Amino acid sequence: MTQAQLESLLDRLTGQLAGALLTEPFDLRAGHRVGAELVAAHIASAEGLGRTVEVIQLRLVRDLGLVAEDVEDRMARLLAAVATGYARALRDRTLDEQESIRRAAMRARTQAERALRASEARFRHQATHDPLTGLPNRTLFTERLAAALNEPGRGAQRVGVCFLDLDRFKVVNDTLGHQIGDLLLAIVAERLRKAMGEHLVARLGGDEFVILVERTGGTDDMVAVAETALAAVRTPALVDGHELQISASIGIVERQVAGANPTDLMRAADSTLHWAKSAGGARWALYDAERNQRELARYALSAAIPAALERGEFYLDYQPLTSLRDGSLVGVEALVRWRHPELGVLRPDSFIGLAEETGLIVQLGGWVLAEACREAEAWSAGGAAAPFVSVNLAVRQVHRPGLVQEVRALLRQTGLPPERLQLEITESTMMSTAEEPVRALRVLADLGVRIAIDDFGTGYSNLAYLRDLPVTELKVAGEFVAGLRSPSVGRTDERILASLVSLAHALDLTVTAEGVETAGQAERLRAIGCDAAQGWHFGRPAPADRILARIR
């Protein structure tokens, strides 16, 4: 209040008290009202009440011109009434304020709880669903799969999973951008949702989707679901003005509920999806336990290669390369073996492919090359002309930038003359358009290292390349030699071999025939002018010490 408003209030209250003192009969309610109005006007401090009593007691009687004895009793009672009204009003105001605070706190708590529930709900429409497609995510799918497997009384029933991945989706992202890719994923999700009906469709991430069939009658049911899904995805999609032709691959797993668990099911589905991908995509593949076991064994074998190299489990055997003119030993081919502690001796076809797939072929091939050079150098002590050693190089080794430096260092360390080392490269590797590998081979050939094309005739057979490549020898694939076993059947192969030999000789190349197993084959090869041969007829692969004994 302003000063004027405050003075007006106090003047009015004073008049009420003065009137109460003089009014007959005497009424205390005026004192109660005055005390209450003071509190209502926020004159509610202890000083406010004390000052009020002082004013009434010392000044009111004087201002009214009354004798104290005339109003003493009334004054005391009136002061008590003012104090009582003041206290009651103060108490009531305090209680009202407390109630107001309590109600405000309750409203705030209710609003906070409501906001918390809404937030938790949003965190859950986010924790269990994919924000891009609206489909259930991995968390919800795993929960549903676990519930289906753990439902009481379902042990004898069957459950199935289709693991779907879009083919070449990365191309869409790389060429058109992630925004187009996201729109495409949303379209695919909606198609799958409509096509699958009651079956749960979830997005696991990226372009991976999964379909849960909680009750199946067997693999035929799952195949039908997979084919429906593939058909739904296969329809061209118009995305932001781009017409996209898409396809998908699916891995199918179907099994009895009893004994199944979500982790194994998804791992099996993932492996099966990769089978469909490796077969060319746009198809489904069905889980095969035996195939999976074989692949697990292959993986374990490839993972063991580095440790096996450190433990010295690999060793070399050498197969003779024999001259068809005089039967002399002109060279040997190094063949790596693995003395596996559990599986016994493993031949190259058991692990070389794995090493190439994983990139371990560089480490393994480097060891083979170094070991072959080291052992071959010792053969020069045999007293006769020592044969050259032929070592196969994998594609990764040929494309490795440090190949020339590696070979130079090995020749320097072992003392092996360059002309006693032959590097065998597959025909497909030699036909590469990359300049650097060919340049490296030319450098090695200039050093005196022999370069041979292995399995000639089974690759591109681009004869124009032979004119410019630093090749000294062609090794003819054993497929052609095998036909020479039968005089009637082998006529075509014999004519092919004769042509290859004639071509090689025209280019100043020597020709070695692989896979010679009989004297008849050797004789026919000699007749068409083949220079050398290798195979069981001339000797099986043997350790280095036997090669040294043969030289002596």
Coordinates of C-alpha atoms in Angstrom, one line a residue:
M1 CA 0.0 0.0 0.0
T2 CA 1.0 3.6 -0.4
Q3 CA 1.5 5.8 2.6
A4 CA -1.9 7.5 2.1
Q5 CA -3.6 4.0 1.8
L6 CA -1.9 2.8 5.0
E7 CA -3.0 6.0 6.9
S8 CA -6.6 5.6 5.7
L9 CA -6.7 2.0 6.8
L10 CA -5.3 2.7 10.2
D11 CA -7.6 5.7 10.7
R12 CA -10.6 3.5 9.8
L13 CA -9.5 0.7 12.2
T14 CA -8.9 3.3 14.9
G15 CA -12.4 4.6 14.4
Q16 CA -13.8 1.1 14.8
L17 CA -11.9 0.6 18.1
A18 CA -13.0 4.0 19.4
G19 CA -16.6 3.2 18.5
A20 CA -16.3 -0.2 20.3
L21 CA -15.2 1.5 23.5
L22 CA -18.2 3.8 23.6
T23 CA -20.8 1.5 22.2
E24 CA -23.4 -0.1 24.4
P25 CA -23.6 -2.9 24.9
F26 CA -19.8 -3.5 24.8
D27 CA -18.9 -5.9 21.8
L28 CA -15.5 -7.5 21.4
R29 CA -16.0 -8.6 17.8
A30 CA -14.7 -5.2 16.6
G31 CA -11.3 -6.1 18.3
H32 CA -11.3 -9.4 16.5
R33 CA -12.0 -7.7 13.2
V34 CA -9.3 -5.1 13.6
G35 CA -6.7 -7.8 14.4
A36 CA -7.8 -9.8 11.4
E37 CA -7.7 -6.8 9.1
L38 CA -4.1 -6.0 10.2
V39 CA -3.0 -9.4 9.3
A40 CA -4.9 -9.2 6.0
A41 CA -3.1 -6.0 5.2
H42 CA 0.2 -7.8 5.8
I43 CA 0.9 -5.9 9.1
A44 CA 1.7 -9.3 10.5
S45 CA 5.1 -8.9 12.3
A46 CA 5.6 -9.0 16.0
E47 CA 6.4 -5.3 16.0
G48 CA 3.2 -4.6 14.2
L49 CA 1.1 -6.1 17.0
G50 CA 3.2 -4.4 19.7
R51 CA 2.8 -1.0 18.1
T52 CA -0.9 -1.5 17.7
V53 CA -1.3 -2.2 21.4
E54 CA 0.8 0.8 22.3
V55 CA -1.3 3.1 20.1
I56 CA -4.6 1.8 21.5
Q57 CA -3.5 1.9 25.1
L58 CA -1.6 5.2 25.3
R59 CA -3.2 7.4 22.6
L60 CA -6.7 6.3 21.9
V61 CA -8.1 7.3 25.3
R62 CA -6.4 10.7 25.2
D63 CA -7.6 11.4 21.7
L64 CA -11.2 10.6 22.7
G65 CA -10.9 12.7 25.8
L66 CA -11.9 9.8 28.1
V67 CA -10.7 9.1 31.7
A68 CA -8.7 5.9 31.9
E69 CA -10.7 4.6 34.8
D70 CA -13.9 4.9 32.8
V71 CA -12.6 2.5 30.1
E72 CA -9.9 0.5 31.9
D73 CA -11.8 -2.7 31.9
R74 CA -13.1 -2.3 28.3
M75 CA -9.6 -1.3 27.1
A76 CA -8.0 -4.4 28.5
R77 CA -10.6 -6.6 27.0
L78 CA -10.5 -4.8 23.7
L79 CA -6.7 -5.1 23.5
A80 CA -7.1 -8.8 24.2
A81 CA -9.7 -9.1 21.5
V82 CA -7.3 -7.3 19.0
A83 CA -4.5 -9.7 19.9
T84 CA -6.7 -12.7 19.7
G85 CA -8.1 -11.7 16.3
Y86 CA -4.6 -10.9 15.2
A87 CA -3.2 -14.3 16.3
R88 CA -6.1 -16.2 14.8
A89 CA -5.8 -14.4 11.5
L90 CA -2.0 -15.0 11.5
R91 CA -2.6 -18.6 12.3
D92 CA -5.2 -19.0 9.5
R93 CA -3.0 -17.2 7.0
T94 CA 0.0 -19.5 7.9
L95 CA -2.2 -22.5 7.5
D96 CA -3.5 -21.2 4.2
E97 CA 0.0 -20.6 3.0
Q98 CA 1.0 -24.1 4.1
E99 CA -1.9 -25.6 2.3
S100 CA -1.2 -23.6 -0.8
I101 CA 2.4 -24.7 -0.7
R102 CA 1.3 -28.3 -0.2
R103 CA -1.0 -28.2 -3.1
A104 CA 1.6 -26.5 -5.3
A105 CA 4.1 -29.2 -4.3
M106 CA 1.5 -31.9 -5.1
R107 CA 0.8 -30.3 -8.5
A108 CA 4.5 -30.0 -9.2
R109 CA 5.1 -33.6 -8.2
T110 CA 2.2 -34.8 -10.3
Q111 CA 3.5 -32.8 -13.3
A112 CA 7.0 -34.2 -12.7
E113 CA 5.7 -37.8 -12.4
R114 CA 3.7 -37.3 -15.6
A115 CA 6.7 -35.9 -17.4
L116 CA 8.8 -38.7 -16.1
R117 CA 6.4 -41.3 -17.3
A118 CA 6.2 -39.6 -20.7
S119 CA 10.0 -39.5 -20.9
E120 CA 10.3 -43.1 -19.9
A121 CA 7.7 -44.1 -22.5
R122 CA 9.6 -42.2 -25.1
F123 CA 12.8 -43.8 -24.0
R124 CA 11.2 -47.2 -24.2
H125 CA 9.0 -46.1 -28.4
Q126 CA 13.3 -45.3 -28.7
A127 CA 14.9 -48.3 -26.8
T128 CA 12.8 -51.0 -28.6
H129 CA 12.0 -49.5 -32.0
D130 CA 14.2 -48.2 -34.9
P131 CA 13.8 -44.5 -35.3
L132 CA 14.3 -44.5 -39.1
T133 CA 11.8 -47.3 -40.1
G134 CA 9.6 -47.6 -37.0
L135 CA 10.2 -51.3 -37.0
P136 CA 11.2 -53.2 -33.8
N137 CA 14.9 -53.0 -33.2
R138 CA 17.4 -55.7 -32.1
T139 CA 16.5 -55.3 -28.4
L140 CA 12.8 -56.0 -29.0
F141 CA 13.4 -58.7 -31.5
T142 CA 15.7 -60.5 -29.1
E143 CA 13.1 -60.3 -26.3
R144 CA 10.4 -61.7 -28.6
L145 CA 12.7 -64.5 -29.8
A146 CA 13.7 -65.4 -26.2
A147 CA 10.0 -65.4 -25.2
A148 CA 9.1 -67.7 -28.0
L149 CA 11.8 -70.1 -27.1
N150 CA 11.1 -70.0 -23.3
E151 CA 7.3 -70.3 -23.5
P152 CA 6.1 -73.2 -21.4
G153 CA 4.9 -76.3 -23.3
R154 CA 6.5 -75.3 -26.6
G155 CA 9.5 -77.6 -26.5
A156 CA 8.3 -79.9 -29.3
Q157 CA 7.2 -77.0 -31.6
R158 CA 9.4 -75.3 -34.1
V159 CA 10.6 -71.7 -34.6
G160 CA 12.3 -70.0 -37.6
V161 CA 14.3 -66.9 -38.4
C162 CA 15.0 -65.2 -41.8
F163 CA 18.0 -63.0 -41.7
L164 CA 17.7 -60.5 -44.7
D165 CA 20.3 -58.2 -46.1
L166 CA 20.0 -55.9 -49.1
D167 CA 22.4 -56.7 -52.0
R168 CA 24.8 -53.9 -53.0
F169 CA 23.2 -51.4 -50.7
K170 CA 26.6 -49.7 -50.2
V171 CA 26.5 -48.7 -53.8
V172 CA 23.3 -46.7 -53.2
N173 CA 24.9 -44.9 -50.2
D174 CA 28.2 -44.2 -52.0
T175 CA 26.7 -42.9 -55.3
L176 CA 23.4 -41.3 -54.3
G177 CA 24.1 -40.4 -50.6
H178 CA 22.9 -41.6 -47.3
Q179 CA 19.7 -39.6 -47.4
I180 CA 18.5 -41.6 -50.4
G181 CA 19.8 -44.8 -48.7
D182 CA 17.7 -44.0 -45.6
L183 CA 14.6 -43.4 -47.7
L184 CA 15.2 -46.7 -49.5
L185 CA 15.5 -48.5 -46.1
A186 CA 12.2 -47.0 -45.0
I187 CA 10.5 -48.2 -48.2
V188 CA 11.9 -51.7 -47.8
A189 CA 10.8 -51.8 -44.1
E190 CA 7.2 -50.8 -45.0
R191 CA 7.1 -53.5 -47.8
L192 CA 8.3 -56.2 -45.4
R193 CA 5.9 -55.1 -42.7
K194 CA 2.9 -55.4 -45.1
A195 CA 4.2 -58.6 -46.8
M196 CA 4.9 -60.5 -43.5
G197 CA 1.5 -60.0 -41.9
E198 CA 1.5 -61.5 -38.4
H199 CA 5.2 -62.3 -38.4
L200 CA 7.5 -59.9 -36.5
V201 CA 9.9 -57.9 -38.8
A202 CA 12.7 -56.0 -37.1
R203 CA 15.6 -53.9 -38.3
L204 CA 18.9 -54.9 -36.7
G205 CA 20.9 -52.0 -38.2
G206 CA 22.3 -50.8 -41.5
D207 CA 20.5 -52.7 -44.3
E208 CA 19.9 -55.8 -42.1
F209 CA 16.4 -57.0 -41.3
V210 CA 15.2 -60.1 -39.6
I211 CA 11.8 -62.0 -39.7
L212 CA 10.7 -64.1 -36.7
V213 CA 8.2 -66.9 -37.4
E214 CA 7.3 -68.1 -33.9
R215 CA 5.5 -71.3 -35.1
T216 CA 6.5 -73.2 -38.2
G217 CA 5.5 -76.5 -39.7
G218 CA 9.0 -77.1 -41.1
T219 CA 11.5 -75.7 -43.6
D220 CA 8.8 -75.4 -46.3
D221 CA 7.0 -72.7 -44.3
M222 CA 10.2 -70.8 -43.8
V223 CA 11.1 -71.0 -47.5
A224 CA 7.7 -69.6 -48.4
V225 CA 8.2 -66.7 -46.0
A226 CA 11.7 -66.0 -47.5
E227 CA 10.4 -66.1 -51.1
T228 CA 7.6 -63.7 -50.1
A229 CA 10.1 -61.3 -48.6
L230 CA 12.4 -61.5 -51.6
A231 CA 9.5 -60.8 -53.9
A232 CA 8.5 -57.7 -51.8
V233 CA 12.0 -56.3 -51.9
R234 CA 12.5 -57.1 -55.6
T235 CA 10.0 -54.5 -56.9
P236 CA 11.8 -51.4 -58.2
A237 CA 11.6 -48.4 -55.9
L238 CA 11.2 -44.8 -56.8
V239 CA 13.2 -42.7 -54.3
D240 CA 13.4 -39.0 -54.7
G241 CA 13.3 -39.2 -58.5
H242 CA 15.7 -42.2 -58.7
E243 CA 14.3 -45.6 -59.8
L244 CA 16.3 -48.2 -57.9
Q245 CA 16.3 -51.9 -58.7
I246 CA 17.0 -53.7 -55.5
S247 CA 17.3 -57.3 -54.3
A248 CA 18.1 -59.1 -51.1
S249 CA 19.7 -62.2 -49.7
I250 CA 18.2 -64.3 -46.9
G251 CA 19.7 -66.8 -44.5
I252 CA 17.1 -69.2 -43.1
V253 CA 17.3 -71.1 -39.8
E254 CA 14.5 -73.4 -38.7
R255 CA 14.6 -75.7 -35.7
Q256 CA 12.9 -77.2 -32.8
V257 CA 12.3 -74.9 -29.8
A258 CA 13.7 -77.4 -27.3
G259 CA 17.5 -76.8 -27.0
A260 CA 17.5 -73.6 -29.1
N261 CA 18.7 -70.3 -27.8
P262 CA 18.7 -66.8 -29.4
T263 CA 22.4 -66.4 -29.7
D264 CA 22.9 -69.7 -31.6
L265 CA 19.9 -69.0 -33.8
M266 CA 21.2 -65.6 -34.9
R267 CA 24.7 -66.8 -35.4
A268 CA 23.5 -69.6 -37.6
A269 CA 21.2 -67.2 -39.5
D270 CA 24.1 -64.8 -40.0
S271 CA 26.4 -67.6 -41.4
T272 CA 23.6 -68.8 -43.7
L273 CA 23.1 -65.3 -45.0
H274 CA 26.7 -65.1 -46.0
W275 CA 26.3 -68.4 -47.9
A276 CA 23.4 -66.7 -49.9
K277 CA 25.6 -63.7 -50.5
S278 CA 28.6 -65.7 -51.7
A279 CA 26.4 -67.6 -54.1
G280 CA 25.6 -64.4 -55.9
G281 CA 22.8 -62.8 -53.8
A282 CA 19.2 -62.3 -54.7
R283 CA 18.4 -65.7 -53.2
W284 CA 17.8 -67.6 -49.9
A285 CA 20.0 -70.2 -48.3
L286 CA 19.0 -72.8 -45.8
Y287 CA 21.2 -73.5 -42.7
D288 CA 23.3 -76.7 -43.1
A289 CA 24.8 -77.9 -39.8
E290 CA 27.5 -80.0 -41.5
R291 CA 28.5 -77.1 -43.8
N292 CA 28.6 -74.8 -40.8
Q293 CA 30.8 -77.3 -38.9
R294 CA 33.2 -77.5 -41.8
E295 CA 33.4 -73.7 -42.0
L296 CA 34.0 -73.4 -38.3
A297 CA 36.8 -75.9 -38.7
R298 CA 38.3 -73.9 -41.6
Y299 CA 38.1 -70.8 -39.5
A300 CA 39.9 -72.4 -36.6
L301 CA 42.5 -73.7 -39.0
S302 CA 43.2 -70.3 -40.5
A303 CA 43.3 -68.7 -37.1
A304 CA 46.0 -71.2 -36.0
I305 CA 48.4 -70.4 -38.9
P306 CA 50.4 -67.6 -37.2
A307 CA 51.0 -69.6 -34.1
A308 CA 51.9 -72.6 -36.2
L309 CA 54.6 -70.6 -38.0
E310 CA 56.0 -69.5 -34.7
R311 CA 56.1 -73.1 -33.4
G312 CA 57.8 -74.4 -36.6
E313 CA 54.9 -76.7 -37.6
F314 CA 55.4 -76.0 -41.3
Y315 CA 58.0 -77.7 -43.4
L316 CA 58.8 -78.2 -47.1
D317 CA 58.7 -81.2 -49.4
Y318 CA 60.2 -81.0 -52.9
Q319 CA 58.8 -82.6 -56.1
P320 CA 61.4 -83.3 -58.9
L321 CA 61.2 -81.6 -62.3
T322 CA 62.8 -84.0 -64.7
S323 CA 64.2 -83.4 -68.2
L324 CA 62.3 -85.4 -70.8
R325 CA 65.4 -85.5 -73.0
D326 CA 67.9 -87.1 -70.6
G327 CA 66.1 -87.8 -67.4
S328 CA 68.2 -85.4 -65.4
L329 CA 66.9 -83.5 -62.4
V330 CA 66.6 -79.9 -63.6
G331 CA 64.6 -78.4 -60.7
V332 CA 62.3 -79.1 -57.8
E333 CA 59.0 -77.5 -56.8
A334 CA 58.7 -76.5 -53.1
L335 CA 55.5 -77.8 -51.5
V336 CA 54.6 -76.6 -48.1
R337 CA 53.2 -79.1 -45.5
W338 CA 51.7 -78.5 -42.0
R339 CA 52.5 -80.9 -39.3
H340 CA 49.3 -80.1 -37.3
P341 CA 49.5 -81.3 -33.6
E342 CA 45.9 -82.7 -33.8
L343 CA 45.1 -83.3 -37.5
G344 CA 48.4 -84.8 -38.5
V345 CA 50.2 -83.7 -41.8
L346 CA 48.1 -81.4 -43.9
R347 CA 48.7 -80.8 -47.6
P348 CA 48.5 -77.3 -49.2
D349 CA 44.9 -77.7 -50.4
S350 CA 43.8 -77.9 -46.8
F351 CA 45.1 -74.5 -45.8
I352 CA 46.5 -72.4 -48.7
G353 CA 43.1 -71.2 -49.7
L354 CA 42.4 -70.2 -46.2
A355 CA 45.6 -68.3 -46.0
E356 CA 44.8 -66.5 -49.2
E357 CA 41.3 -65.5 -48.0
T358 CA 42.6 -64.1 -44.7
G359 CA 45.7 -62.4 -46.0
L360 CA 48.0 -64.8 -44.0
I361 CA 49.4 -66.0 -47.3
V362 CA 51.9 -63.1 -47.3
Q363 CA 53.4 -64.3 -44.0
L364 CA 53.2 -68.0 -44.9
G365 CA 54.4 -67.5 -48.4
G366 CA 57.3 -65.4 -47.2
W367 CA 58.4 -68.2 -44.9
V368 CA 58.1 -70.8 -47.7
L369 CA 60.3 -68.6 -50.0
A370 CA 62.9 -68.1 -47.3
E371 CA 63.0 -71.7 -46.3
A372 CA 63.2 -72.9 -49.9
C373 CA 66.1 -70.6 -50.7
R374 CA 68.0 -71.7 -47.5
E375 CA 67.6 -75.4 -48.2
A376 CA 68.3 -75.1 -51.9
E377 CA 71.6 -73.4 -51.3
A378 CA 72.8 -76.4 -49.4
W379 CA 72.3 -78.6 -52.5
S380 CA 75.3 -77.0 -54.2
A381 CA 77.5 -79.2 -51.9
G382 CA 76.2 -82.3 -53.7
G383 CA 79.0 -82.2 -56.2
A384 CA 76.8 -82.2 -59.3
A385 CA 74.9 -79.4 -60.9
A386 CA 72.3 -78.4 -58.4
P387 CA 68.7 -78.0 -59.5
F388 CA 66.8 -74.8 -59.3
V389 CA 64.0 -74.5 -56.7
S390 CA 60.6 -73.4 -57.8
V391 CA 58.4 -71.5 -55.3
N392 CA 54.7 -70.5 -55.8
L393 CA 53.8 -66.9 -55.2
A394 CA 50.3 -65.9 -54.3
V395 CA 48.5 -62.9 -55.8
R396 CA 49.0 -60.9 -52.7
Q397 CA 52.7 -61.6 -52.7
V398 CA 53.1 -60.5 -56.3
H399 CA 51.2 -57.3 -55.6
R400 CA 53.2 -56.5 -52.5
P401 CA 55.3 -53.4 -53.0
G402 CA 58.4 -54.9 -51.3
L403 CA 58.7 -58.1 -53.4
V404 CA 61.9 -57.2 -55.2
Q405 CA 63.6 -56.1 -52.0
E406 CA 62.5 -59.3 -50.2
V407 CA 63.9 -61.6 -52.9
R408 CA 67.1 -59.7 -53.1
A409 CA 67.6 -59.9 -49.4
L410 CA 66.9 -63.6 -49.3
L411 CA 69.4 -64.3 -52.2
R412 CA 72.0 -62.2 -50.4
Q413 CA 71.4 -63.9 -47.0
T414 CA 71.3 -67.5 -48.2
G415 CA 73.9 -67.2 -51.0
L416 CA 71.6 -68.9 -53.5
P417 CA 72.4 -67.8 -57.1
P418 CA 69.5 -66.0 -58.7
E419 CA 69.3 -68.5 -61.6
R420 CA 68.6 -71.3 -59.1
L421 CA 65.4 -69.6 -58.0
Q422 CA 62.2 -69.9 -60.0
L423 CA 59.0 -68.0 -59.0
E424 CA 55.7 -69.6 -60.1
I425 CA 52.8 -67.2 -60.7
T426 CA 49.3 -68.2 -61.8
E427 CA 48.2 -67.2 -65.2
S428 CA 45.4 -64.9 -63.8
T429 CA 48.0 -63.1 -61.8
M430 CA 50.2 -62.5 -64.8
M431 CA 47.3 -61.1 -66.8
S432 CA 46.6 -58.3 -64.3
T433 CA 46.5 -54.9 -65.8
A434 CA 48.4 -53.4 -62.9
E435 CA 51.8 -52.1 -63.9
E436 CA 53.7 -52.4 -60.6
P437 CA 53.6 -56.3 -60.3
V438 CA 54.8 -56.7 -63.9
R439 CA 57.6 -54.1 -63.4
A440 CA 58.7 -56.0 -60.2
L441 CA 58.9 -59.3 -62.1
R442 CA 60.9 -57.7 -64.9
V443 CA 63.4 -56.4 -62.3
L444 CA 63.7 -59.9 -60.8
A445 CA 64.1 -61.5 -64.2
D446 CA 66.9 -59.0 -64.9
L447 CA 68.6 -60.2 -61.8
G448 CA 68.5 -63.7 -63.2
V449 CA 65.5 -65.1 -61.3
R450 CA 63.4 -67.5 -63.4
I451 CA 59.7 -66.7 -63.8
A452 CA 57.2 -69.4 -64.7
I453 CA 53.5 -69.3 -65.3
D454 CA 51.8 -72.1 -63.4
D455 CA 48.7 -74.0 -64.6
F456 CA 49.0 -72.5 -68.0
G457 CA 45.9 -73.1 -70.2
T458 CA 43.3 -72.9 -67.4
G459 CA 43.2 -69.1 -67.0
Y460 CA 42.7 -66.3 -69.5
S461 CA 45.3 -67.7 -71.9
N462 CA 45.8 -64.2 -73.3
L463 CA 48.7 -65.1 -75.6
A464 CA 49.5 -61.4 -76.3
Y465 CA 50.8 -60.9 -72.8
L466 CA 53.4 -63.7 -73.3
R467 CA 55.2 -61.4 -75.8
D468 CA 56.0 -58.8 -73.2
L469 CA 56.1 -60.6 -69.8
P470 CA 59.5 -61.6 -68.3
V471 CA 58.6 -65.3 -68.4
T472 CA 61.1 -68.1 -68.9
E473 CA 58.9 -71.2 -68.5
L474 CA 55.3 -72.3 -68.9
K475 CA 54.0 -75.1 -66.7
V476 CA 51.1 -76.8 -68.5
A477 CA 48.1 -77.7 -66.3
G478 CA 47.7 -81.3 -65.4
E479 CA 44.2 -81.4 -66.8
F480 CA 45.7 -81.6 -70.3
V481 CA 48.2 -84.2 -69.3
A482 CA 45.6 -86.5 -67.7
G483 CA 44.0 -87.1 -71.1
L484 CA 47.2 -88.6 -72.4
R485 CA 46.5 -91.8 -70.4
S486 CA 44.2 -93.1 -73.1
P487 CA 45.4 -93.1 -76.8
S488 CA 41.9 -92.7 -78.1
V489 CA 40.6 -90.1 -75.6
G490 CA 43.8 -88.0 -75.4
R491 CA 44.0 -87.0 -79.1
T492 CA 42.5 -83.6 -78.5
D493 CA 44.6 -82.9 -75.4
E494 CA 47.7 -84.1 -77.3
R495 CA 47.0 -81.6 -80.1
I496 CA 46.4 -78.8 -77.6
L497 CA 49.7 -79.7 -75.8
A498 CA 51.6 -79.8 -79.1
S499 CA 50.3 -76.3 -80.0
L500 CA 51.2 -75.0 -76.5
V501 CA 54.7 -76.4 -76.8
S502 CA 55.2 -75.0 -80.3
L503 CA 54.0 -71.6 -79.2
A504 CA 56.2 -71.6 -76.1
H505 CA 59.3 -72.6 -78.1
A506 CA 58.6 -69.9 -80.6
L507 CA 58.8 -67.4 -77.7
D508 CA 62.0 -69.0 -76.4
L509 CA 60.2 -70.5 -73.4
T510 CA 60.6 -73.9 -71.9
V511 CA 57.6 -76.1 -71.1
T512 CA 57.1 -78.3 -68.1
A513 CA 54.1 -80.7 -67.9
E514 CA 52.5 -81.2 -64.5
G515 CA 50.7 -84.3 -63.2
V516 CA 52.7 -86.9 -65.2
E517 CA 51.9 -90.3 -63.5
T518 CA 52.6 -92.9 -66.2
A519 CA 55.4 -93.8 -68.6
G520 CA 53.0 -93.5 -71.5
Q521 CA 52.2 -89.9 -70.6
A522 CA 55.9 -89.2 -70.4
E523 CA 56.6 -90.8 -73.7
R524 CA 53.9 -88.9 -75.5
L525 CA 55.0 -85.6 -74.0
R526 CA 58.6 -86.3 -75.1
A527 CA 57.3 -87.0 -78.6
I528 CA 55.6 -83.6 -78.9
G529 CA 58.8 -81.8 -77.7
C530 CA 57.9 -81.0 -74.1
D531 CA 61.0 -80.0 -72.2
A532 CA 60.4 -81.3 -68.7
A533 CA 57.8 -82.9 -66.5
Q534 CA 56.8 -83.5 -62.9
G535 CA 54.5 -85.9 -61.3
W536 CA 54.5 -89.2 -59.4
H537 CA 56.1 -91.0 -62.4
F538 CA 59.3 -89.0 -61.8
G539 CA 59.1 -89.0 -58.0
R540 CA 56.8 -88.0 -55.2
P541 CA 57.5 -84.9 -53.0
A542 CA 60.3 -85.6 -50.6
P543 CA 62.3 -83.8 -47.9
A544 CA 65.3 -81.7 -48.7
D545 CA 67.8 -84.3 -47.6
R546 CA 66.4 -86.8 -50.1
I547 CA 66.8 -84.3 -52.9
L548 CA 70.5 -83.9 -51.9
A549 CA 70.9 -87.7 -51.9
R550 CA 69.5 -87.8 -55.4
I551 CA 71.8 -85.1 -56.6
R552 CA 74.8 -87.1 -55.3

